[in-house]
PDB file of C-alpha atoms in Angstrom:
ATOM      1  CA  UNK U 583      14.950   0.557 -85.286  1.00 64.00           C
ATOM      2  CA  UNK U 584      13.054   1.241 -82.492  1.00 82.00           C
ATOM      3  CA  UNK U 585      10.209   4.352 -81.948  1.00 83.00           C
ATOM      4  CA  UNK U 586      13.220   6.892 -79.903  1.00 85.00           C
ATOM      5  CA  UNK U 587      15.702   6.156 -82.851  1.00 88.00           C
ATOM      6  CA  UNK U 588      12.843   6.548 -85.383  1.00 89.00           C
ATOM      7  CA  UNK U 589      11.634   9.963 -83.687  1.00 92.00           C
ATOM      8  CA  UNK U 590      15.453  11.231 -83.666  1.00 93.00           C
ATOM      9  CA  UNK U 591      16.024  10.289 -87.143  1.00 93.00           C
ATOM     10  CA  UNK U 592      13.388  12.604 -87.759  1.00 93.00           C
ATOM     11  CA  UNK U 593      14.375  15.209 -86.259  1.00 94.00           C
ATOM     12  CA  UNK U 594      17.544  15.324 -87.636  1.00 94.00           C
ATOM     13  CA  UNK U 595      16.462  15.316 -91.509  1.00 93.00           C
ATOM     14  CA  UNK U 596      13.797  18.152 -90.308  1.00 94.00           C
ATOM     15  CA  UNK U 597      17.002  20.085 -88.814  1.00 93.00           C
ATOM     16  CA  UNK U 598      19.357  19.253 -91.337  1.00 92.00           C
ATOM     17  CA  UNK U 599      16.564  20.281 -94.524  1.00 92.00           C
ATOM     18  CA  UNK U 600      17.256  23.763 -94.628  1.00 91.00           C
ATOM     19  CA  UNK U 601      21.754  23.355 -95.418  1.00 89.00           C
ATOM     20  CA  UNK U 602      22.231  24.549 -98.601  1.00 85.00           C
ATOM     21  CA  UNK U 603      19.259  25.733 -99.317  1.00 88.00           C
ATOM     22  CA  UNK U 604      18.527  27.475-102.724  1.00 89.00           C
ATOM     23  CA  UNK U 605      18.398  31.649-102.673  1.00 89.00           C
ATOM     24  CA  UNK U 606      14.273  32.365-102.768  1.00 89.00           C
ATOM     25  CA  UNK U 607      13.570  35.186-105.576  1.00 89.00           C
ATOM     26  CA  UNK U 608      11.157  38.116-105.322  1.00 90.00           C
ATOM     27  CA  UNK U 609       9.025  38.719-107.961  1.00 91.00           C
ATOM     28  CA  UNK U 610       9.614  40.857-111.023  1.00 92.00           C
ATOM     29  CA  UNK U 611       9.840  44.562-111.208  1.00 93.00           C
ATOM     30  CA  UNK U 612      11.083  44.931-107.600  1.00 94.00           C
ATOM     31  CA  UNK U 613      11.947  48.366-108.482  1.00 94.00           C
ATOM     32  CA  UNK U 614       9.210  49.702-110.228  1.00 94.00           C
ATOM     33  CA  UNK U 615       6.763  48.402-107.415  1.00 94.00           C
ATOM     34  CA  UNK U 616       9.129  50.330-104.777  1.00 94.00           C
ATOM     35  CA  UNK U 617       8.952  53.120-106.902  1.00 93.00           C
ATOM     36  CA  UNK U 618       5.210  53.036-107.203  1.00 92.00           C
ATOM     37  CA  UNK U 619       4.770  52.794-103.536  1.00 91.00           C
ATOM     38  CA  UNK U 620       6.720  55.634-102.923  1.00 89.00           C
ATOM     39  CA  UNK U 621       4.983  57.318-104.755  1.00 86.00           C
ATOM     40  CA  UNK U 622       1.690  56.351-103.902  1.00 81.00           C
ATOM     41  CA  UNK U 623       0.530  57.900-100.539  1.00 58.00           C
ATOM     42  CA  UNK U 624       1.267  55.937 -97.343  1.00 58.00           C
ATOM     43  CA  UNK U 625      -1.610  55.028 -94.947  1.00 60.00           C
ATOM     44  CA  UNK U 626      -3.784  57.582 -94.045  1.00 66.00           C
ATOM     45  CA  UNK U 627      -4.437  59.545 -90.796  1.00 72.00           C
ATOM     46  CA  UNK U 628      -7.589  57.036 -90.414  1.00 74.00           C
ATOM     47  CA  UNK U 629      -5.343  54.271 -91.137  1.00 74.00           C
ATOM     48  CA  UNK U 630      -2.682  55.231 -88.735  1.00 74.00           C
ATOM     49  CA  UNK U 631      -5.237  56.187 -86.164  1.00 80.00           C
ATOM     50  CA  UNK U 632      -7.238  52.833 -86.515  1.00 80.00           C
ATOM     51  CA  UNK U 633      -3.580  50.855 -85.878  1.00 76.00           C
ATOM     52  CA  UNK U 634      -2.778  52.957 -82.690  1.00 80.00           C
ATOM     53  CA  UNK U 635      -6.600  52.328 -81.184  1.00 81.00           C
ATOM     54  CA  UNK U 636      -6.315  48.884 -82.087  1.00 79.00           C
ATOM     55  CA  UNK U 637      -3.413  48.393 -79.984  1.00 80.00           C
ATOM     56  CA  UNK U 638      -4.406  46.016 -77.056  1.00 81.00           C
ATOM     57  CA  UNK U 639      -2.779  48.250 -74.661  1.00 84.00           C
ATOM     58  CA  UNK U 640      -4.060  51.364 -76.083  1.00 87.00           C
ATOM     59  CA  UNK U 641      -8.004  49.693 -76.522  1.00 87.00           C
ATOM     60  CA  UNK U 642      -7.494  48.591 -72.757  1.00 88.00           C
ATOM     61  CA  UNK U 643      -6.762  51.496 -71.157  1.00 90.00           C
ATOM     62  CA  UNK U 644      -9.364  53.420 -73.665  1.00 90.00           C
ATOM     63  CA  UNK U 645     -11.964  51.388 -71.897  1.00 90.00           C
ATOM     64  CA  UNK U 646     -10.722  51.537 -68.297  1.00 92.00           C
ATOM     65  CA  UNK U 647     -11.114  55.501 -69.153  1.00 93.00           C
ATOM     66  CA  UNK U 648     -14.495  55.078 -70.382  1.00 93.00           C
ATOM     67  CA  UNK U 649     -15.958  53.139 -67.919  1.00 93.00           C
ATOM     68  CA  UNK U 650     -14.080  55.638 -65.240  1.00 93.00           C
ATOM     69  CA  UNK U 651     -15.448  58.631 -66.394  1.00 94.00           C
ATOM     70  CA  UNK U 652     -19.036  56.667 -66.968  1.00 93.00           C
ATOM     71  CA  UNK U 653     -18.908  55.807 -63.286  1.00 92.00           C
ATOM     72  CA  UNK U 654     -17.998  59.214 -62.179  1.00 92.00           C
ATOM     73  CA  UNK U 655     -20.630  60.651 -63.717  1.00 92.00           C
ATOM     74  CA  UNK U 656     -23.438  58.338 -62.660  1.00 91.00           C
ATOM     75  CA  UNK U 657     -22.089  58.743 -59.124  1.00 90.00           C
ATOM     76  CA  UNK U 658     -21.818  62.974 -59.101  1.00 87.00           C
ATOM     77  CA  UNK U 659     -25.466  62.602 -60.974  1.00 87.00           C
ATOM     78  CA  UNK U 660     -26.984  60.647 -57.946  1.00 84.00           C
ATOM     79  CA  UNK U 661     -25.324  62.904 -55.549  1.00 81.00           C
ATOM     80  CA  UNK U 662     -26.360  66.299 -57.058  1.00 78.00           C
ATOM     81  CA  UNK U 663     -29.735  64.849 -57.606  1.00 76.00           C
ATOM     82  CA  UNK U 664     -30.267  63.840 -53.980  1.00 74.00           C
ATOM     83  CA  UNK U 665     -28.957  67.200 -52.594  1.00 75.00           C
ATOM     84  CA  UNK U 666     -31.905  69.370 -55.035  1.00 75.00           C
ATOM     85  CA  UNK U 667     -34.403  67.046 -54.557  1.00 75.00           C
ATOM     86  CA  UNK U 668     -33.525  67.409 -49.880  1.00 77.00           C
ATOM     87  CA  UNK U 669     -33.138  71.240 -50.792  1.00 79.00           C
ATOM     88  CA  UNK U 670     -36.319  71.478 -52.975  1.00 80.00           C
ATOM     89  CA  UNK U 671     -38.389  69.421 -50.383  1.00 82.00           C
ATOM     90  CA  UNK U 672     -37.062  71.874 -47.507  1.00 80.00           C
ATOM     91  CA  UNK U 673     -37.772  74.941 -49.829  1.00 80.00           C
ATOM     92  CA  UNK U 674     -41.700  73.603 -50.010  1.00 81.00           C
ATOM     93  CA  UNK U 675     -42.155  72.873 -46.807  1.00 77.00           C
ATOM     94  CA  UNK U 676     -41.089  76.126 -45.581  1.00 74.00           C
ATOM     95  CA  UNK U 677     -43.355  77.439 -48.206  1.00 73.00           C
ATOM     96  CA  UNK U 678     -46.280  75.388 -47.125  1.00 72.00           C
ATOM     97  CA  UNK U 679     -45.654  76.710 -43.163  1.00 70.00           C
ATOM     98  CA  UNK U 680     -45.501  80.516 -43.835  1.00 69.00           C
ATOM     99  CA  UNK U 681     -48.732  80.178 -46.632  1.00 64.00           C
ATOM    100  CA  UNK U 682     -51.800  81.863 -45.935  1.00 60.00           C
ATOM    101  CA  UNK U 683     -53.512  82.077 -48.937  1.00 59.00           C
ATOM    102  CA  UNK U 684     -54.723  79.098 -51.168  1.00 56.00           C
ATOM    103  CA  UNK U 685     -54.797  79.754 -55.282  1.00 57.00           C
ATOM    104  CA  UNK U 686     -57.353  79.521 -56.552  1.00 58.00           C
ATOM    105  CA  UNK U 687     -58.727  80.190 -60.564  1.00 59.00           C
ATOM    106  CA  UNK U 688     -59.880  83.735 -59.298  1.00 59.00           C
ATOM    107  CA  UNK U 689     -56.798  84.755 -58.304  1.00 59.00           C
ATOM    108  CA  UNK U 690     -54.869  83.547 -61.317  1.00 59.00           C
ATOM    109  CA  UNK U 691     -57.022  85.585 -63.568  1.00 60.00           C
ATOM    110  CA  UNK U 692     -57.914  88.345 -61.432  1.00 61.00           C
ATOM    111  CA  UNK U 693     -54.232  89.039 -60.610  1.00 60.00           C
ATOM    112  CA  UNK U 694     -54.004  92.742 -61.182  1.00 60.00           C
ATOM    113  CA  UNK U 695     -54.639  95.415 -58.010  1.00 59.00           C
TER     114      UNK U 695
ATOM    115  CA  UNK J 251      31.765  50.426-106.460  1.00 73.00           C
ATOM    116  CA  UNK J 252      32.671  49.365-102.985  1.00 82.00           C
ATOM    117  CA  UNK J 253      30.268  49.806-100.177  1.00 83.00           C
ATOM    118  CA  UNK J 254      31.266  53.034 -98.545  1.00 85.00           C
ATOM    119  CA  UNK J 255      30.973  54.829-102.398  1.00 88.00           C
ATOM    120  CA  UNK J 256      27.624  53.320-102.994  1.00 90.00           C
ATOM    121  CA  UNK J 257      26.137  54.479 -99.512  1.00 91.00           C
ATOM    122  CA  UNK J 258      27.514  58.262-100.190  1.00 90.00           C
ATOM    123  CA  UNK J 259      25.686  58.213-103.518  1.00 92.00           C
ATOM    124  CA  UNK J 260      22.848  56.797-101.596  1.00 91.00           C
ATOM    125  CA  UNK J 261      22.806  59.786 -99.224  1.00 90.00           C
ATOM    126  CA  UNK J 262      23.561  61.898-102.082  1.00 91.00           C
ATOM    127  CA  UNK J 263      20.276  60.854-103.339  1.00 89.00           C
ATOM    128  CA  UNK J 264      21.360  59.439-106.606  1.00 90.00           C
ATOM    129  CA  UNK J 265      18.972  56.953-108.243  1.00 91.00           C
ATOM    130  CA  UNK J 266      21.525  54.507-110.134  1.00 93.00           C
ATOM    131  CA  UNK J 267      22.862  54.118-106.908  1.00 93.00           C
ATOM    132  CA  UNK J 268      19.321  52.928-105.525  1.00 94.00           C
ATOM    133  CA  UNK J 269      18.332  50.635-108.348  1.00 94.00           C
ATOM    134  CA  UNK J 270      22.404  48.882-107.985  1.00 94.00           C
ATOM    135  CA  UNK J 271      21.453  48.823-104.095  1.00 94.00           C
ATOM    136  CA  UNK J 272      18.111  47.197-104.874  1.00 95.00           C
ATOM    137  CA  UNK J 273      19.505  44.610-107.945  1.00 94.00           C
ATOM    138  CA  UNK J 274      22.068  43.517-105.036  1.00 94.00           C
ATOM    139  CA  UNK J 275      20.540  43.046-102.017  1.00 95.00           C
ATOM    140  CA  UNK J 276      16.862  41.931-102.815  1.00 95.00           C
ATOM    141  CA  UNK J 277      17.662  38.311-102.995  1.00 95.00           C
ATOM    142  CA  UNK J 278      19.107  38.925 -99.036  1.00 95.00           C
ATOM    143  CA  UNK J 279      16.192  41.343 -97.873  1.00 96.00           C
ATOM    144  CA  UNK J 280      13.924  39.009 -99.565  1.00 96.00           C
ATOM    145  CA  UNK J 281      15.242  35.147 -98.395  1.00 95.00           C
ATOM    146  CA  UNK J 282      15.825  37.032 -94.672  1.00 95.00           C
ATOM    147  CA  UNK J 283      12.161  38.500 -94.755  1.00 95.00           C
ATOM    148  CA  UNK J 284      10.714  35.096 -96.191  1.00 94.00           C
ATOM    149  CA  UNK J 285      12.478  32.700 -93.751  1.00 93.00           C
ATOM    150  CA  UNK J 286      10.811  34.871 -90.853  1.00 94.00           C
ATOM    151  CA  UNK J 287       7.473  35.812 -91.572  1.00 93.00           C
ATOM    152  CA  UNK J 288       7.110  32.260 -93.937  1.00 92.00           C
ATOM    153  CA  UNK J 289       4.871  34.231 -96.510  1.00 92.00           C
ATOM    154  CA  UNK J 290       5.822  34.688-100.044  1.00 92.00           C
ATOM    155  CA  UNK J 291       3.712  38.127-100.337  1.00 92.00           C
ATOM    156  CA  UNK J 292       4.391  39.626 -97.400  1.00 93.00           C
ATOM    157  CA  UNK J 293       8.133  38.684 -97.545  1.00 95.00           C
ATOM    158  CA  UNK J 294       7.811  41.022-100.609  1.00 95.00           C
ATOM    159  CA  UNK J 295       5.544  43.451 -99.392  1.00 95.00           C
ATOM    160  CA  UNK J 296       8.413  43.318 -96.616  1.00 96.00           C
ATOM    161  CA  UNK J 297      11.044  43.832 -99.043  1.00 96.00           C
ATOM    162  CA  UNK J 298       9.797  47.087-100.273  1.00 96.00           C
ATOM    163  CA  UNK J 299       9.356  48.302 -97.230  1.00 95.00           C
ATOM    164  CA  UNK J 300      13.092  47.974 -96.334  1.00 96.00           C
ATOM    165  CA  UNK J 301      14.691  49.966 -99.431  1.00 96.00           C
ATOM    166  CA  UNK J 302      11.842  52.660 -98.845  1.00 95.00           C
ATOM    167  CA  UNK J 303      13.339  52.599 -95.434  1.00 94.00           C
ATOM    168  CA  UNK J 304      16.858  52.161 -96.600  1.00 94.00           C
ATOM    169  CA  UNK J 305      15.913  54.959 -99.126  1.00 93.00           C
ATOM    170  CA  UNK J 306      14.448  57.623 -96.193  1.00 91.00           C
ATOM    171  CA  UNK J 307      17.142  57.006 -94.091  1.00 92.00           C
ATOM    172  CA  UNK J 308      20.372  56.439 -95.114  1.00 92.00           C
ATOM    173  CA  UNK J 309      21.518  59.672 -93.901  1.00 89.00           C
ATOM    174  CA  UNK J 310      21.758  57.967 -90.696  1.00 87.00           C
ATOM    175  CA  UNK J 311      24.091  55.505 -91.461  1.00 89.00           C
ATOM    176  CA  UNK J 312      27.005  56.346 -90.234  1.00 85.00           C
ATOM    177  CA  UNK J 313      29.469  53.601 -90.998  1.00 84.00           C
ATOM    178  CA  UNK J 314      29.922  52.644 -87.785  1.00 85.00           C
ATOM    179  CA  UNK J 315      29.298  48.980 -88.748  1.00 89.00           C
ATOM    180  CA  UNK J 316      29.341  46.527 -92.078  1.00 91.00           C
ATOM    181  CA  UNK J 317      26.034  47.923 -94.616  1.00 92.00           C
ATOM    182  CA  UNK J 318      25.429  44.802 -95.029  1.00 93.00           C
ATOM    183  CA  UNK J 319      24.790  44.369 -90.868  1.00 94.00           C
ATOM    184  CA  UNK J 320      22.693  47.521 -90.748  1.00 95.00           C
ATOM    185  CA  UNK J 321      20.418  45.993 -93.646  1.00 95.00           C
ATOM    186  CA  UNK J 322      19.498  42.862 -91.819  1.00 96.00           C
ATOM    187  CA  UNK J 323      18.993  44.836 -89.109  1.00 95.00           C
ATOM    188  CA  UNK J 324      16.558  46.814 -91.344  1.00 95.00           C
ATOM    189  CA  UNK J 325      14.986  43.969 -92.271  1.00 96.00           C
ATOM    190  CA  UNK J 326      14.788  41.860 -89.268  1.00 96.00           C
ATOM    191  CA  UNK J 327      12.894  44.616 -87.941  1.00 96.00           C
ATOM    192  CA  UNK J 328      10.289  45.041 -90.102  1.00 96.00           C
ATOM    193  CA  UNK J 329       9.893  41.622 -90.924  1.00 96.00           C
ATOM    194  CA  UNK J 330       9.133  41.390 -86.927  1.00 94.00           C
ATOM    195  CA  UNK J 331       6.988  44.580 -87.184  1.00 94.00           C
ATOM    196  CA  UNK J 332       5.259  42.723 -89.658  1.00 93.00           C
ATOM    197  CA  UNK J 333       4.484  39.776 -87.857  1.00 91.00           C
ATOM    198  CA  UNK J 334       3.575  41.757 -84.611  1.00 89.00           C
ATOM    199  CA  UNK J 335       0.897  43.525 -87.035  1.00 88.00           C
ATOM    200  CA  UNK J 336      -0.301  40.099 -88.397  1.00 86.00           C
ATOM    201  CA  UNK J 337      -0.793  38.620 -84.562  1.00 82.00           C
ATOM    202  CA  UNK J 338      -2.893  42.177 -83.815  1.00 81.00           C
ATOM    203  CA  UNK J 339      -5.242  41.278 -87.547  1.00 78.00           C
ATOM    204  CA  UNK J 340      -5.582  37.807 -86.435  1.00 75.00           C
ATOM    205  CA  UNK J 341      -6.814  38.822 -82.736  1.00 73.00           C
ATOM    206  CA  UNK J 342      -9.191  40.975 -84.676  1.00 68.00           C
ATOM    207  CA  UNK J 343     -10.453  38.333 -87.165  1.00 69.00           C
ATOM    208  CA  UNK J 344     -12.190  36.381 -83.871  1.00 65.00           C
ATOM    209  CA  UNK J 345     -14.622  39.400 -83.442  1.00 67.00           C
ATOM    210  CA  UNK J 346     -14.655  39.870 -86.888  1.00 67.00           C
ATOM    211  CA  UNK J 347     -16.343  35.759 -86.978  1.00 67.00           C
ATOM    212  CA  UNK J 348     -18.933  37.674 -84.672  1.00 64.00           C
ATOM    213  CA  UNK J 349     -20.454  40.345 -87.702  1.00 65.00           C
ATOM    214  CA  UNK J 350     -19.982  37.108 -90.351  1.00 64.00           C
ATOM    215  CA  UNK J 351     -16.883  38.822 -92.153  1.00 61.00           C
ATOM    216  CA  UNK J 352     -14.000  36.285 -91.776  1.00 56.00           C
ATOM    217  CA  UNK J 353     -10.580  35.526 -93.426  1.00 55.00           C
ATOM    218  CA  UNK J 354     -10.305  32.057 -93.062  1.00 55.00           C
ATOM    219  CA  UNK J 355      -6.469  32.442 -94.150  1.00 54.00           C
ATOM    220  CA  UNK J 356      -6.036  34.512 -90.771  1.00 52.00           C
ATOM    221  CA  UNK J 357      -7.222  32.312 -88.434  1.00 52.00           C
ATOM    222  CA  UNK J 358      -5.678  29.179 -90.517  1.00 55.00           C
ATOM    223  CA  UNK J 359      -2.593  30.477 -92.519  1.00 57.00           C
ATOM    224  CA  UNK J 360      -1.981  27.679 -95.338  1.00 61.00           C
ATOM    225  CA  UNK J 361       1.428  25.759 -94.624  1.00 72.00           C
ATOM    226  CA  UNK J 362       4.454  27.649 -95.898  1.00 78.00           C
ATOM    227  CA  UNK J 363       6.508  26.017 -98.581  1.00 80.00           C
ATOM    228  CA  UNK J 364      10.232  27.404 -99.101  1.00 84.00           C
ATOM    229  CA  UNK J 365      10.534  28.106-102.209  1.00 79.00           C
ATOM    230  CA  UNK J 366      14.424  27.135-102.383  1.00 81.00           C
ATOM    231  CA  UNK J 367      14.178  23.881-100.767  1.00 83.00           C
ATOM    232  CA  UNK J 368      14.571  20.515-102.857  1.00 81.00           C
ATOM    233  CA  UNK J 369      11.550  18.667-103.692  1.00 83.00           C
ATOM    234  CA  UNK J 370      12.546  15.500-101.361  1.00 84.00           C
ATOM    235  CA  UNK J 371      12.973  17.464 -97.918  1.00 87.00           C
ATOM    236  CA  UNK J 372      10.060  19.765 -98.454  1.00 90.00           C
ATOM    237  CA  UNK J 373       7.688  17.760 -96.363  1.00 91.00           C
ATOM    238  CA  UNK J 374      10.770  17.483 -93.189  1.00 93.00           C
ATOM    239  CA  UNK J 375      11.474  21.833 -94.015  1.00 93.00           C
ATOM    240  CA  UNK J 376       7.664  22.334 -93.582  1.00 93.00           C
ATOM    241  CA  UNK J 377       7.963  20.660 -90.331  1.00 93.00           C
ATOM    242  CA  UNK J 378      10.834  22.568 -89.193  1.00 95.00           C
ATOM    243  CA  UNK J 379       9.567  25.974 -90.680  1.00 94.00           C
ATOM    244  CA  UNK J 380       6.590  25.090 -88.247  1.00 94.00           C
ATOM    245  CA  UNK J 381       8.405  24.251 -85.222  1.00 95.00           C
ATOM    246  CA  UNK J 382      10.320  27.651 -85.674  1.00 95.00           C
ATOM    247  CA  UNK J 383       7.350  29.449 -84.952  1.00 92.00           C
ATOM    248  CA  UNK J 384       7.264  28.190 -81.500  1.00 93.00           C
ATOM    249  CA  UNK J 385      10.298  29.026 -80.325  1.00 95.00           C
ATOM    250  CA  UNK J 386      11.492  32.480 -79.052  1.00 95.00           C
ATOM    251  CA  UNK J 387      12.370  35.221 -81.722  1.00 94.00           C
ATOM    252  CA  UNK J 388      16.249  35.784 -80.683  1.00 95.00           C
ATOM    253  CA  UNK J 389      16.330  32.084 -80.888  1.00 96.00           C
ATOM    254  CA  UNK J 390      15.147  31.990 -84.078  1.00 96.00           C
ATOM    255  CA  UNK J 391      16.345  34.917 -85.951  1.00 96.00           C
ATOM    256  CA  UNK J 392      19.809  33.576 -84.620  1.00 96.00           C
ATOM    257  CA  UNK J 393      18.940  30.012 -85.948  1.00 96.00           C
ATOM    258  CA  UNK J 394      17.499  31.790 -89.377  1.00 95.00           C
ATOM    259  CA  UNK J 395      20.893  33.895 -90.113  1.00 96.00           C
ATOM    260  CA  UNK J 396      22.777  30.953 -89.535  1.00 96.00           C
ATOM    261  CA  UNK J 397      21.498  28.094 -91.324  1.00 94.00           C
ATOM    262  CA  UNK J 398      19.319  29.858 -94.342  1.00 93.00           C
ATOM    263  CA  UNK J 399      21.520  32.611 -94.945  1.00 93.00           C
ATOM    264  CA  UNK J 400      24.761  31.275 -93.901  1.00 93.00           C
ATOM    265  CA  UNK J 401      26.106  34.390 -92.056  1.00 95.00           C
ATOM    266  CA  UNK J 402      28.716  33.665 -89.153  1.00 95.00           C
ATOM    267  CA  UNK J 403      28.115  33.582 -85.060  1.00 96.00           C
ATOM    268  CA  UNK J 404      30.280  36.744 -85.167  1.00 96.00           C
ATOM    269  CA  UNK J 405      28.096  38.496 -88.070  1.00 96.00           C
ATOM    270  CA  UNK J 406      25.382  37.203 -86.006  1.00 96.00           C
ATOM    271  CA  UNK J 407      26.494  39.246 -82.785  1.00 96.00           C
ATOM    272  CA  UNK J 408      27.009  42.356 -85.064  1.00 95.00           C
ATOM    273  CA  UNK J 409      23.407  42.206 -86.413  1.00 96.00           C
ATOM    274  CA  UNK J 410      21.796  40.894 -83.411  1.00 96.00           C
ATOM    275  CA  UNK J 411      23.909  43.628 -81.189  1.00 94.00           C
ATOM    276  CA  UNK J 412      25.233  40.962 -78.969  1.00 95.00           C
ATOM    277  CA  UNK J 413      28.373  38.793 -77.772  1.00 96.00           C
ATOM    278  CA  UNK J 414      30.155  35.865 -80.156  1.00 96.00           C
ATOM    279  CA  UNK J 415      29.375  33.555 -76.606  1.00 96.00           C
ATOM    280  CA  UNK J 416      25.454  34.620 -76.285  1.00 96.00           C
ATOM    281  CA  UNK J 417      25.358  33.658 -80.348  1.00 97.00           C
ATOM    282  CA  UNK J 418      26.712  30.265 -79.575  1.00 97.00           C
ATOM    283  CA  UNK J 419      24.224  30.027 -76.530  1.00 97.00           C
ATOM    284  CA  UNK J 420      21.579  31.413 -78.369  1.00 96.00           C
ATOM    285  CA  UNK J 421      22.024  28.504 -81.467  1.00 97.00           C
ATOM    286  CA  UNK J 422      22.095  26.059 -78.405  1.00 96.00           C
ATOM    287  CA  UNK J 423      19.197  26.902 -77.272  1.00 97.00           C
ATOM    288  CA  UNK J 424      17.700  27.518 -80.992  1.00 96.00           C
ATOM    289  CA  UNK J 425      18.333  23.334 -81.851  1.00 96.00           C
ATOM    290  CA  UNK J 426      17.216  22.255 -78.150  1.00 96.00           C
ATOM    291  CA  UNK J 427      13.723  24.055 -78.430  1.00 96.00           C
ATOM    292  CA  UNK J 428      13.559  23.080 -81.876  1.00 96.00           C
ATOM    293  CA  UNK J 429      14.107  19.072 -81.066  1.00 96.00           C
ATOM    294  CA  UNK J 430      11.491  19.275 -78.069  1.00 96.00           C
ATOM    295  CA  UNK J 431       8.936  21.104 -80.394  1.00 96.00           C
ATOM    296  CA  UNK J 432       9.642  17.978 -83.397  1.00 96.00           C
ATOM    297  CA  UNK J 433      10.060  15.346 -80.667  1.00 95.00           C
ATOM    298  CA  UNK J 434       6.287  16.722 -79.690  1.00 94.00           C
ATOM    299  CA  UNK J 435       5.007  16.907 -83.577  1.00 94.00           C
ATOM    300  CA  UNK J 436       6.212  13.427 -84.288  1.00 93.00           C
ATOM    301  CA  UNK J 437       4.896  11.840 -81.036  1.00 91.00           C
ATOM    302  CA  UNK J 438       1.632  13.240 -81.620  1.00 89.00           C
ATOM    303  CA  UNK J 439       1.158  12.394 -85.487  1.00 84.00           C
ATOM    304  CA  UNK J 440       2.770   8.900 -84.784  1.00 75.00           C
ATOM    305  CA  UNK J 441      -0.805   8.126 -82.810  1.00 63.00           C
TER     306      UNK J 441
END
């Protein structure tokens, strides 16, 4: 017999080991464990909401979101800080061009008319 | 008791109707949910799940088809439910390795064993059990019905919601993938 036959006879007794196969038995008490699970609570909200976040497409797009809104914010951050810090350095200068007096400790203290 | 009497006592709620349902059918749920997910403890674990199910909704069975179809359909579903959920722990157990908390069973499930098949072909059923993992569920569940639980190619297109030709095709297909995937095993562990 050479290797191809060998191979094939193979195959055939792996496809061929399943006909007339013996019934498989569950164990004991079938019924009393159904009834006990009825019973029992099923899985909890935490449970329930751990399976639907563990969902690959649900943990994907949870961290698409994430890193979205992360972005947004660093980018409206480093806008809104550039625009007080231009409108805070025009706001001084103007200040420094119409000044006329200087502060000094006297004036702090002595503030009163 | 015929079928149709014992499903309107079902959905009358009556409880000797649900413990004949369950002393009938278990061996079926059970050798269905076994054959698929290849697990003695979840095939059980399955098993209760379907006559809780059966149990909660048998008010929607409407007759329409065989009981008998619209419990392997049941089944088949949460016995793939089951093995979707298993696939999702297993992904899991990787970053799990990370924090030192593994299940080595996960990663490496231990080699299933049928428990109905005779002591001489276990070793060739093992290898076939294995190679039916690797092939495409409606190819499978199609090659499962038939050869462990002996139903028809036309019981097979009830349960499986599909045409007596697309059964035939389907088995086709079931042996070729399943002679490629062996032809593969026994080339490699000839070396």
């Amino acid at each position: 017999m050479n290797k191809k036959e060998g191979i094939d006879k193979l195959i055939n007794e792996a496809l061929s080991s399943v006909d007339n196969v013996s019934r498989a038995e569950p164990k004991p008490y079938l019924l009393t464990r159904i009834h006990a699970r009825m019973n029992r609570s099923t899985e909890s909200v935490w449970e329930k909401a751990g399976w639907f976040i563990a969902r690959p497409a649900v943990a994907f797009t949870g961290l698409c979101m994430l890193i979205l809104i992360n972005l947004t914010v660093v980018v409206f951050n480093s806008r809104s800080e550039a625009s007080v810090a231009s409108a805070e350095q025009a706001a001084q200068t103007q200040s420094d061009e119409f000044s006329y007096t200087v502060a000094t400790i006297y004036d702090i203290e002595n503030n009163q008319p | 008791m015929n079928q149709p009497e014992l499903v309107l006592l079902l959905q009358q709620g009556d409880e000797s109707a649900f413990k004949k349902l369950v002393d009938e059918w278990q061996d079926m749920v059970y050798n269905t949910a076994v054959s698929i997910v290849q697990n003695a403890d979840d095939a059980d674990d399955i098993t209760q799940e379907v006559f809780i199910q059966v149990y909660q909704s048998i008010s929607s069975f409407k007759g329409e088809s065989k009981f008998s179809t619209w419990l392997y359909k049941v089944t088949l579903s949460k016995a793939l439910d089951h093995e979707k959920k298993k696939k999702r722990k297993k992904r899991f157990a990787f970053v799990q390795i990370l924090f030192g908390n593994h299940d080595d069973e996960q990663l490496h499930p231990v080699e299933f064993d049928h428990p109905g098949i005779q002591l001489e072909k276990k070793q060739r059923a093992n290898e076939l059990f294995r190679a039916l993992k690797q092939i495409p569920d409606k190819q499978r569940i199609a090659f499962t019905l038939h050869k462990l639980e002996g139903q028809s190619y036309q019981e097979i297109a009830q349960i499986m919601n599909t045409s007596l030709y697309a059964v035939e095709s389907l088995m086709g297909r079931a042996k070729n993938s399943l002679k490629k995937v062996l032809n593969k095993y026994y080339l490699d562990h000839e070396k």
